[in-house]
PDB file of C-alpha atoms in Angstrom:
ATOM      1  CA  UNK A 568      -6.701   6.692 -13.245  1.00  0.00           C
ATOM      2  CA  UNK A 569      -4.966  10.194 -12.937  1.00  0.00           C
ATOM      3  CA  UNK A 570      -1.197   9.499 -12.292  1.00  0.00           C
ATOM      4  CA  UNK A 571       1.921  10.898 -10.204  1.00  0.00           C
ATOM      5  CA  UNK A 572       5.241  11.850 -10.733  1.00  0.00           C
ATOM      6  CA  UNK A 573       7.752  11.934  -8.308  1.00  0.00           C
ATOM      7  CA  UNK A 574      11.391  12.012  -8.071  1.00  0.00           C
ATOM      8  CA  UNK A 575      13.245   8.159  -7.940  1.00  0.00           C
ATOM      9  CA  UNK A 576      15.124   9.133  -4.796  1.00  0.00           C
ATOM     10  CA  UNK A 577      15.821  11.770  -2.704  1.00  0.00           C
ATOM     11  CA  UNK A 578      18.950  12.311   0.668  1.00  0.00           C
ATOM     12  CA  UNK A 579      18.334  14.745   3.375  1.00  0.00           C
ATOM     13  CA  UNK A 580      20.255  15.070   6.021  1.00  0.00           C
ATOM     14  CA  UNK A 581      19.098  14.209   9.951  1.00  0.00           C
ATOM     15  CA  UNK A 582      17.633  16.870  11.737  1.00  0.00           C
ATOM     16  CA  UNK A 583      16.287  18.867   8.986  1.00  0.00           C
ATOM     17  CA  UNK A 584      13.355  19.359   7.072  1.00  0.00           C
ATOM     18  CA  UNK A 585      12.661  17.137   4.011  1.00  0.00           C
ATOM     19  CA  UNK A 586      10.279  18.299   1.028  1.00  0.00           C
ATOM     20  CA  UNK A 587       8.873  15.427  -1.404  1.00  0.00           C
ATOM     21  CA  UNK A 588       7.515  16.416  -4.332  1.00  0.00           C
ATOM     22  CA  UNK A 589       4.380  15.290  -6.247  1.00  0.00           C
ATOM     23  CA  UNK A 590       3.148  16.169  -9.772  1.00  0.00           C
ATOM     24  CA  UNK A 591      -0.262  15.206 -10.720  1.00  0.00           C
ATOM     25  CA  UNK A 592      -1.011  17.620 -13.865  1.00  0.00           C
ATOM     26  CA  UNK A 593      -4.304  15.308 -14.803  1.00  0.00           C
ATOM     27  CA  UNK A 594      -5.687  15.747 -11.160  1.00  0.00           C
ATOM     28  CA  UNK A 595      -9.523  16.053 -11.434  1.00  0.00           C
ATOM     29  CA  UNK A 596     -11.443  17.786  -8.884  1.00  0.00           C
ATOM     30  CA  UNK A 597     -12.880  15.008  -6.942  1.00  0.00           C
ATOM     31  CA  UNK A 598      -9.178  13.450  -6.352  1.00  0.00           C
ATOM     32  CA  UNK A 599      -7.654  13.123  -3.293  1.00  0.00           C
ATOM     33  CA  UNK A 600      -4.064  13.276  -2.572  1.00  0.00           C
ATOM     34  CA  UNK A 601      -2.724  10.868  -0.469  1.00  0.00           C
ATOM     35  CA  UNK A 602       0.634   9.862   0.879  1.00  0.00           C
ATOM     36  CA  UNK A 603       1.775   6.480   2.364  1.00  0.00           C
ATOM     37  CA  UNK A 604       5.421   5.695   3.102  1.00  0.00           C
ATOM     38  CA  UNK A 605       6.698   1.639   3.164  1.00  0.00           C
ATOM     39  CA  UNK A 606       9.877   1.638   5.873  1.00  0.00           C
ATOM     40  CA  UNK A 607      12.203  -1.558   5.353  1.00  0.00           C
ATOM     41  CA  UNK A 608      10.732  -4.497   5.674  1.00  0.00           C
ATOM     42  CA  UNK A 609       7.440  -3.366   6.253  1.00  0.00           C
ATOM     43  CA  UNK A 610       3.844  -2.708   4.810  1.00  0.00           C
ATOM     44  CA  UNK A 611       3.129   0.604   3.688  1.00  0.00           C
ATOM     45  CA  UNK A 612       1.656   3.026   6.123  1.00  0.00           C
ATOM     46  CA  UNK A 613      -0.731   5.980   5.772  1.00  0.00           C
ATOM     47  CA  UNK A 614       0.982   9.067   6.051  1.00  0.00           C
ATOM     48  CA  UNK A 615      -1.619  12.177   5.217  1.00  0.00           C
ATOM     49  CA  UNK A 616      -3.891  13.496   2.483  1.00  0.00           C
ATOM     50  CA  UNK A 617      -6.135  16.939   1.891  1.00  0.00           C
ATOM     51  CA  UNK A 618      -8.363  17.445  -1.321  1.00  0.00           C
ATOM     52  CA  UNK A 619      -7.627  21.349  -1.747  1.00  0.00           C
ATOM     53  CA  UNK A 620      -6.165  22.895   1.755  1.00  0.00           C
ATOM     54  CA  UNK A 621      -2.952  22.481   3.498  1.00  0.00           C
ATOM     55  CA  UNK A 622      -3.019  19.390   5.785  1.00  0.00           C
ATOM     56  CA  UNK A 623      -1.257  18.980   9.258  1.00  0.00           C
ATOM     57  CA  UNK A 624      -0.719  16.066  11.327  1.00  0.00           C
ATOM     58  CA  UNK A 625       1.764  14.586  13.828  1.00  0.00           C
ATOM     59  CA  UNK A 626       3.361  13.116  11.081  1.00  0.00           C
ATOM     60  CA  UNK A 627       4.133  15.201   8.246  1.00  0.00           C
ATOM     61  CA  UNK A 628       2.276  18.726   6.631  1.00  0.00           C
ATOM     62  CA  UNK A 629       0.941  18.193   3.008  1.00  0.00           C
ATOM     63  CA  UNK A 630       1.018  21.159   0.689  1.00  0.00           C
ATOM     64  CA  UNK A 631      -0.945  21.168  -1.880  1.00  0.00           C
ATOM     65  CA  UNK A 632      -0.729  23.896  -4.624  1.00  0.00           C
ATOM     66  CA  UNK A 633      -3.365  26.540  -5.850  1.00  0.00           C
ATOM     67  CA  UNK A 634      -4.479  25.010  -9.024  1.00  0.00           C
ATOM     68  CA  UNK A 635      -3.859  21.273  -7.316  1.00  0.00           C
ATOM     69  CA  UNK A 636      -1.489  20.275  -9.833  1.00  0.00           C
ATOM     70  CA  UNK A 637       1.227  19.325  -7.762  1.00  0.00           C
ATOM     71  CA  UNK A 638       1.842  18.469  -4.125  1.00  0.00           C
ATOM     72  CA  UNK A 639       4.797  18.264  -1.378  1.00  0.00           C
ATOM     73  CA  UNK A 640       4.605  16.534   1.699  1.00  0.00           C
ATOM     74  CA  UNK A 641       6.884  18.015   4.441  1.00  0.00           C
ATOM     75  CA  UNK A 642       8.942  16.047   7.386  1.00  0.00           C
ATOM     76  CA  UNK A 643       9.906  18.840   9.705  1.00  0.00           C
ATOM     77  CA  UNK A 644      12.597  17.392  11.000  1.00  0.00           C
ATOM     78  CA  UNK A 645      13.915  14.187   9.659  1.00  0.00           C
ATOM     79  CA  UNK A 646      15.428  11.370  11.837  1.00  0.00           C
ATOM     80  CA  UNK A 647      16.691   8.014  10.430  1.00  0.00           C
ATOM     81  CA  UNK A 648      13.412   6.164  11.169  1.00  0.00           C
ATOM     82  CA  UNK A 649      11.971   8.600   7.940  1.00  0.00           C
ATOM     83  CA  UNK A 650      14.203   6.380   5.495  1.00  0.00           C
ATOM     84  CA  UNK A 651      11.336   4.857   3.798  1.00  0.00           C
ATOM     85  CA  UNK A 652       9.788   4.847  -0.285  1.00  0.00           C
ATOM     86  CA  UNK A 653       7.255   7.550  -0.058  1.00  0.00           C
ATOM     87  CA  UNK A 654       4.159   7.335  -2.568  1.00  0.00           C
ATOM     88  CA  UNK A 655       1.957   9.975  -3.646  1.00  0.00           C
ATOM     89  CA  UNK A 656      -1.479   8.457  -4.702  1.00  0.00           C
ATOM     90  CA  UNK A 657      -4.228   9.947  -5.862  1.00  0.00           C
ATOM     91  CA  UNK A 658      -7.670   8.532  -4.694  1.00  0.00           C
ATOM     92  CA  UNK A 659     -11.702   8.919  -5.532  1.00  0.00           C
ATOM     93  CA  UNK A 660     -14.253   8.586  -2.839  1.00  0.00           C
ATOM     94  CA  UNK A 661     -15.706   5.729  -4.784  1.00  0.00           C
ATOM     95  CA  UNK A 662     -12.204   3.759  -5.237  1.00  0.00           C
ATOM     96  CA  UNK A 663     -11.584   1.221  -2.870  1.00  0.00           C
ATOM     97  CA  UNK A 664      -8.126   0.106  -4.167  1.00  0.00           C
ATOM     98  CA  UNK A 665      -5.073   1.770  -3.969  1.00  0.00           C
ATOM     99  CA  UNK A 666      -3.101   2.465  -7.040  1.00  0.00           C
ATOM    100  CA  UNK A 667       0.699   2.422  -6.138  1.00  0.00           C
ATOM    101  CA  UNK A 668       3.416   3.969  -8.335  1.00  0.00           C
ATOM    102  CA  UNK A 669       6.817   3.196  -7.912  1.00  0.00           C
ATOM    103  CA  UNK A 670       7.360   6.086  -5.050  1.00  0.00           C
ATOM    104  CA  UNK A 671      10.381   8.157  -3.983  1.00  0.00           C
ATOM    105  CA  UNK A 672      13.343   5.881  -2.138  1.00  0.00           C
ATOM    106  CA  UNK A 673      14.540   8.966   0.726  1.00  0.00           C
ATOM    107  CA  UNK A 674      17.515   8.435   1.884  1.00  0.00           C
ATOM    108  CA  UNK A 675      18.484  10.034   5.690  1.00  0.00           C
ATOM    109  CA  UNK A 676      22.186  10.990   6.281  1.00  0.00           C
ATOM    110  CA  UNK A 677      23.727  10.979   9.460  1.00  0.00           C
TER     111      UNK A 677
ATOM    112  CA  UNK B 660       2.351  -2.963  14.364  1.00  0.00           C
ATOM    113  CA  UNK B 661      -0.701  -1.830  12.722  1.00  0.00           C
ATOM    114  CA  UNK B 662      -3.307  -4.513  14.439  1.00  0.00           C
ATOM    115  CA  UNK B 663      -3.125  -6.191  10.935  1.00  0.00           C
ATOM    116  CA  UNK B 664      -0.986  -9.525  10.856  1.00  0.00           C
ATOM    117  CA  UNK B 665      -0.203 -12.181   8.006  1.00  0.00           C
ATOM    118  CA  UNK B 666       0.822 -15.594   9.012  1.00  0.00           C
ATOM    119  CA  UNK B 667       3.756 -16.858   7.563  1.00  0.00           C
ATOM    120  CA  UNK B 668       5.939 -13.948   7.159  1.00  0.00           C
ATOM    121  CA  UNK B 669       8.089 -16.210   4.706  1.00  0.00           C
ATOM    122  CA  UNK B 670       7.367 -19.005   2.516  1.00  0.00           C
ATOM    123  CA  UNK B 671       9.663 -21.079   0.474  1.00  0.00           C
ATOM    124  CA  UNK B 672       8.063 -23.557  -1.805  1.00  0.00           C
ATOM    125  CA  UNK B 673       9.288 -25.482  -4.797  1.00  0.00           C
ATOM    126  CA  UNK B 674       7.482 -24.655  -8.294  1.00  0.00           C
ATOM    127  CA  UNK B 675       4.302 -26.280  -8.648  1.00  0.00           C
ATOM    128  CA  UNK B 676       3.379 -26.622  -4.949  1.00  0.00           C
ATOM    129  CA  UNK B 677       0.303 -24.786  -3.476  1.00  0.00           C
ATOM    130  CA  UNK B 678       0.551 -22.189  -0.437  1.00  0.00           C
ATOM    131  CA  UNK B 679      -1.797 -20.582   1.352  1.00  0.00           C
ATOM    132  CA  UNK B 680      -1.347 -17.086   3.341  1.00  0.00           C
ATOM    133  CA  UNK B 681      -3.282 -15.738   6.081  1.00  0.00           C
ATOM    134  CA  UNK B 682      -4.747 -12.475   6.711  1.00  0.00           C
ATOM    135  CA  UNK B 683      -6.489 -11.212  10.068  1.00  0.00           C
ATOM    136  CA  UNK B 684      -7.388  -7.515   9.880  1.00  0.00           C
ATOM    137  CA  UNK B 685      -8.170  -4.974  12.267  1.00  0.00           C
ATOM    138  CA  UNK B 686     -11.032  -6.650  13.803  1.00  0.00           C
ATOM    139  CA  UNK B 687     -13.623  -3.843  13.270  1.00  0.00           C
ATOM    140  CA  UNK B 688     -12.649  -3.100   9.974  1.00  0.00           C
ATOM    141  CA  UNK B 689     -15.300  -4.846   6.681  1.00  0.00           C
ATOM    142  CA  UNK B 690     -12.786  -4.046   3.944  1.00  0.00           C
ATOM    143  CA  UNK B 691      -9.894  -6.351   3.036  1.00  0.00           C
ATOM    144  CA  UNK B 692      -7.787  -6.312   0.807  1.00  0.00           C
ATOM    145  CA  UNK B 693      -4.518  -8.333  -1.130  1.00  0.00           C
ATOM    146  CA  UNK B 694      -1.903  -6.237  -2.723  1.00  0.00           C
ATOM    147  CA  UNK B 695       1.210  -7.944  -4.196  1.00  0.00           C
ATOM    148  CA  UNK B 696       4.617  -6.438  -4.242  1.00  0.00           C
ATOM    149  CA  UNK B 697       8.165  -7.553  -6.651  1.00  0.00           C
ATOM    150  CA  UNK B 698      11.502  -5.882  -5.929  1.00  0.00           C
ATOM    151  CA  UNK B 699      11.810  -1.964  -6.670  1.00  0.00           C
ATOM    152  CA  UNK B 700       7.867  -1.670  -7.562  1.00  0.00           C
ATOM    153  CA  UNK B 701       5.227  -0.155  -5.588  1.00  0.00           C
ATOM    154  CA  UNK B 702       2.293  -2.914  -4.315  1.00  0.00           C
ATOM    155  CA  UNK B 703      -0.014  -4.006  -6.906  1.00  0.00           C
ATOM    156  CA  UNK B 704      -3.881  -4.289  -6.332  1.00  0.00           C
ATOM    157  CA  UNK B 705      -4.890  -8.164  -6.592  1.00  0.00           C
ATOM    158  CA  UNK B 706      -8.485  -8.143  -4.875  1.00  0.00           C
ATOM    159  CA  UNK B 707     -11.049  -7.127  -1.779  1.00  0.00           C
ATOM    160  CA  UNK B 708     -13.699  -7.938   0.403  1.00  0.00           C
ATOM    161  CA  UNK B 709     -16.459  -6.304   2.068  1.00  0.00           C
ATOM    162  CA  UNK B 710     -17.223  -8.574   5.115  1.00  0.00           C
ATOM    163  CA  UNK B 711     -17.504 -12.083   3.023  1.00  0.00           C
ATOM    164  CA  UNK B 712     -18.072 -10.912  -0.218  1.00  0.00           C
ATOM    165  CA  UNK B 713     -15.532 -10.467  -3.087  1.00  0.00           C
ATOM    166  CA  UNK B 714     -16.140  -6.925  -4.678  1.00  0.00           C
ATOM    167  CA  UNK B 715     -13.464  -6.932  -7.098  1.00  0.00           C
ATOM    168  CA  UNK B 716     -10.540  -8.924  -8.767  1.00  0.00           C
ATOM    169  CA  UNK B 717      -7.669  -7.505 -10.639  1.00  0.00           C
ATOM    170  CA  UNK B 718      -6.635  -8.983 -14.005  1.00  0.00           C
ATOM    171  CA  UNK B 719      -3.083  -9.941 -11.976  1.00  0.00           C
ATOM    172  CA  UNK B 720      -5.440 -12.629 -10.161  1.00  0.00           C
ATOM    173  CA  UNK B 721      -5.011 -15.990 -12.584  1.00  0.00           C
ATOM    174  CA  UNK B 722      -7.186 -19.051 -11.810  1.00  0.00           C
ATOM    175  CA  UNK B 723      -4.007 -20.474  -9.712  1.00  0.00           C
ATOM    176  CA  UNK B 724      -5.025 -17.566  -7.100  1.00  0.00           C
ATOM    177  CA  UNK B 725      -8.132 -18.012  -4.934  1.00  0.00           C
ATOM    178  CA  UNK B 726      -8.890 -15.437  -1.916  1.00  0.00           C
ATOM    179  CA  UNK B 727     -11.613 -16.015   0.472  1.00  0.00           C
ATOM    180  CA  UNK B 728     -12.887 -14.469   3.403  1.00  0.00           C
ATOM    181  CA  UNK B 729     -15.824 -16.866   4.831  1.00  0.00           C
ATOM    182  CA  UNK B 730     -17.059 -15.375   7.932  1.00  0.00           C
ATOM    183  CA  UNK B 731     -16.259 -11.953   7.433  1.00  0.00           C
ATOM    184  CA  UNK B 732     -12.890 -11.818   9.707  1.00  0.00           C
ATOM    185  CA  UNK B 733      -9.852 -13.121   8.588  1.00  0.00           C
ATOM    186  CA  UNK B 734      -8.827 -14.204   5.071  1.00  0.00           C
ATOM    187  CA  UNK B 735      -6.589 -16.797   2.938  1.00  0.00           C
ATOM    188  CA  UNK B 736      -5.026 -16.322  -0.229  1.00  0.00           C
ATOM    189  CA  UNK B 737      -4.341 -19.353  -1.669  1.00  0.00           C
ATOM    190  CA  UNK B 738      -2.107 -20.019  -4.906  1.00  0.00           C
ATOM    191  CA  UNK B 739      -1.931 -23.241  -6.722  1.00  0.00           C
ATOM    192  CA  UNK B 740       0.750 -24.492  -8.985  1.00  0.00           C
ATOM    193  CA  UNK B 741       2.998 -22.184  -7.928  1.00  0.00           C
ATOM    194  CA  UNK B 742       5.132 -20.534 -10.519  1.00  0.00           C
ATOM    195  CA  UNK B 743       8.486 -18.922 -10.051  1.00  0.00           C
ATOM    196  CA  UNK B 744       6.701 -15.343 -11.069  1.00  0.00           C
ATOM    197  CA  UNK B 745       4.912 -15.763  -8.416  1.00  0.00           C
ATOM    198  CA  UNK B 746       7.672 -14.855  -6.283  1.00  0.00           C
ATOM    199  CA  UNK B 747       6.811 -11.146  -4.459  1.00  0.00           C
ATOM    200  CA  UNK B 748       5.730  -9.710  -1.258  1.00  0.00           C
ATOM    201  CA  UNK B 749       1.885 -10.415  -0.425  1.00  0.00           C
ATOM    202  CA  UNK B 750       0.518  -7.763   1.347  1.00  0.00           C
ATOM    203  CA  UNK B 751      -3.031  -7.325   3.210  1.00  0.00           C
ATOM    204  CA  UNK B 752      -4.589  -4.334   3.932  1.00  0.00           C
ATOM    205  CA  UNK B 753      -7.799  -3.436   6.224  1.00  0.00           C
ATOM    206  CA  UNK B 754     -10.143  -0.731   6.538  1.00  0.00           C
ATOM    207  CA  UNK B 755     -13.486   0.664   7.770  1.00  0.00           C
ATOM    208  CA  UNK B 756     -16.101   2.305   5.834  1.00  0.00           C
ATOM    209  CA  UNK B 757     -16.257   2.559   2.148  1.00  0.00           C
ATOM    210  CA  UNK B 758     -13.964   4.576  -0.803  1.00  0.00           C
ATOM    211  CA  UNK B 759     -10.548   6.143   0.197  1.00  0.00           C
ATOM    212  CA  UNK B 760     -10.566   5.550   3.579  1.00  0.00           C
ATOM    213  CA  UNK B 761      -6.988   4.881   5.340  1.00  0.00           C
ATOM    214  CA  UNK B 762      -5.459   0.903   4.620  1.00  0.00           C
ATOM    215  CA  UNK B 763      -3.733  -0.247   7.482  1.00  0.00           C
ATOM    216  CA  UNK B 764      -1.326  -2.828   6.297  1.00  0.00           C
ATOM    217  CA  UNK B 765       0.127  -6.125   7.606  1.00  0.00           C
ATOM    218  CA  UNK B 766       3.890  -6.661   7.568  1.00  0.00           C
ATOM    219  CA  UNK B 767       3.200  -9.394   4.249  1.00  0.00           C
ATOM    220  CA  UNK B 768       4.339 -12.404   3.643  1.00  0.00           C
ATOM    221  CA  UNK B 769       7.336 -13.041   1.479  1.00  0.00           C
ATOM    222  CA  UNK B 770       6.896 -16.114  -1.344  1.00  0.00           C
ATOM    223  CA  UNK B 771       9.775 -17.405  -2.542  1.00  0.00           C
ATOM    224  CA  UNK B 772       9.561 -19.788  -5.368  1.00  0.00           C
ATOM    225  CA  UNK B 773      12.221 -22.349  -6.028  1.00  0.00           C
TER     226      UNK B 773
END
């Protein structure tokens, strides 16, 4: 399975927009990139994904770079309910599973 | 709350005791699936269903863990002989369709072994 890279943790500050990096150098063309988040206490939840074009959603906007090595997904405006590990997975049509890496722990500063 | 709940949401037991977890998905949804989670690591994969049928197992699933989903709707994960490894989040996810379709995930239930 192709992997990700992303940064152990990351602090924003409320109110303002949060970038998350994603590096997935071995991405193969029939990958999709997807993003869940996992608040406290909770089960992960589906965030976003796109295959090769910028993605938008109430959520979150997922940028995805020209030669699809690398990703960021994009909180416009972060409030304290964002704290959360954010994962960057990549997934084939055919997968059904989910593989998880460790994910990015963001922190959200009063 | 996703629609997908897991009955109990914590479970002590002492080493060598059995549990069993509950799962009821989203009740349109044919795909379920078990992920378990330890402390600082992202979910790991255990096994899924497509209505009653088992499609695949991940080498994490010993003999002491048995999953079954008889009638297509909810599902039990059952683990004998319970071993303090066993310790983790258990997660459940459910979805529609086939291949990398969104997982909507329960809130899990927390195993502690003694």
């Amino acid at each position: 399975d192709a992997k990700t890279t992303q940064p152990n943790s990351m602090e924003s500050n409320e109110e303002e927009p949060v970038h998350l990096p994603c590096n997935h150098s071995t991405i193969s063309g029939t990958d999709y990139i997807h993003w869940y988040r996992q608040l406290p206490s909770q089960g992960p939840e589906y965030v976003i994904h796109g295959l090769t074009s910028n993605v938008n959603n109430r959520m979150a906007s997922l940028a995805i770079a020209e030669d699809r090595k690398s990703s960021t997904l994009i909180l416009h405006r972060a409030t304290l309910r964002d704290a959360a590990v954010y994962y960057c997975i990549l997934r084939v049509p055919r997968d059904d599973k989910i593989i998880f890496g460790k994910g990015t722990r963001l922190h959200i500063l009063p | 709350d996703t629609g997908v709940s897991q009955d109990p949401r914590h479970k002590i037991t002492k080493r060598g005791q059995n549990v069993t977890f509950r799962c009821d998905p989203i009740s349109e949804h044919n795909r379920l699936y078990w992920y378990r989670q330890t402390l600082g690591q992202g979910p790991e994969f255990l096994t899924y269903f497509q209505n009653e049928a088992q499609l695949e197992k991940s080498r994490l699933l010993s003999d002491r863990f048995s999953a079954e989903r008889p009638k297509g709707s909810f599902s039990t994960l059952e683990i004998q002989r319970t071993e303090q490894g066993d310790s983790a989040m258990y997660l459940c996810a459910s979805s529609t369709g086939q291949g990398a379709t969104e997982q909507y995930f329960g809130p899990g239930t927390r195993l502690t072994v003694t």
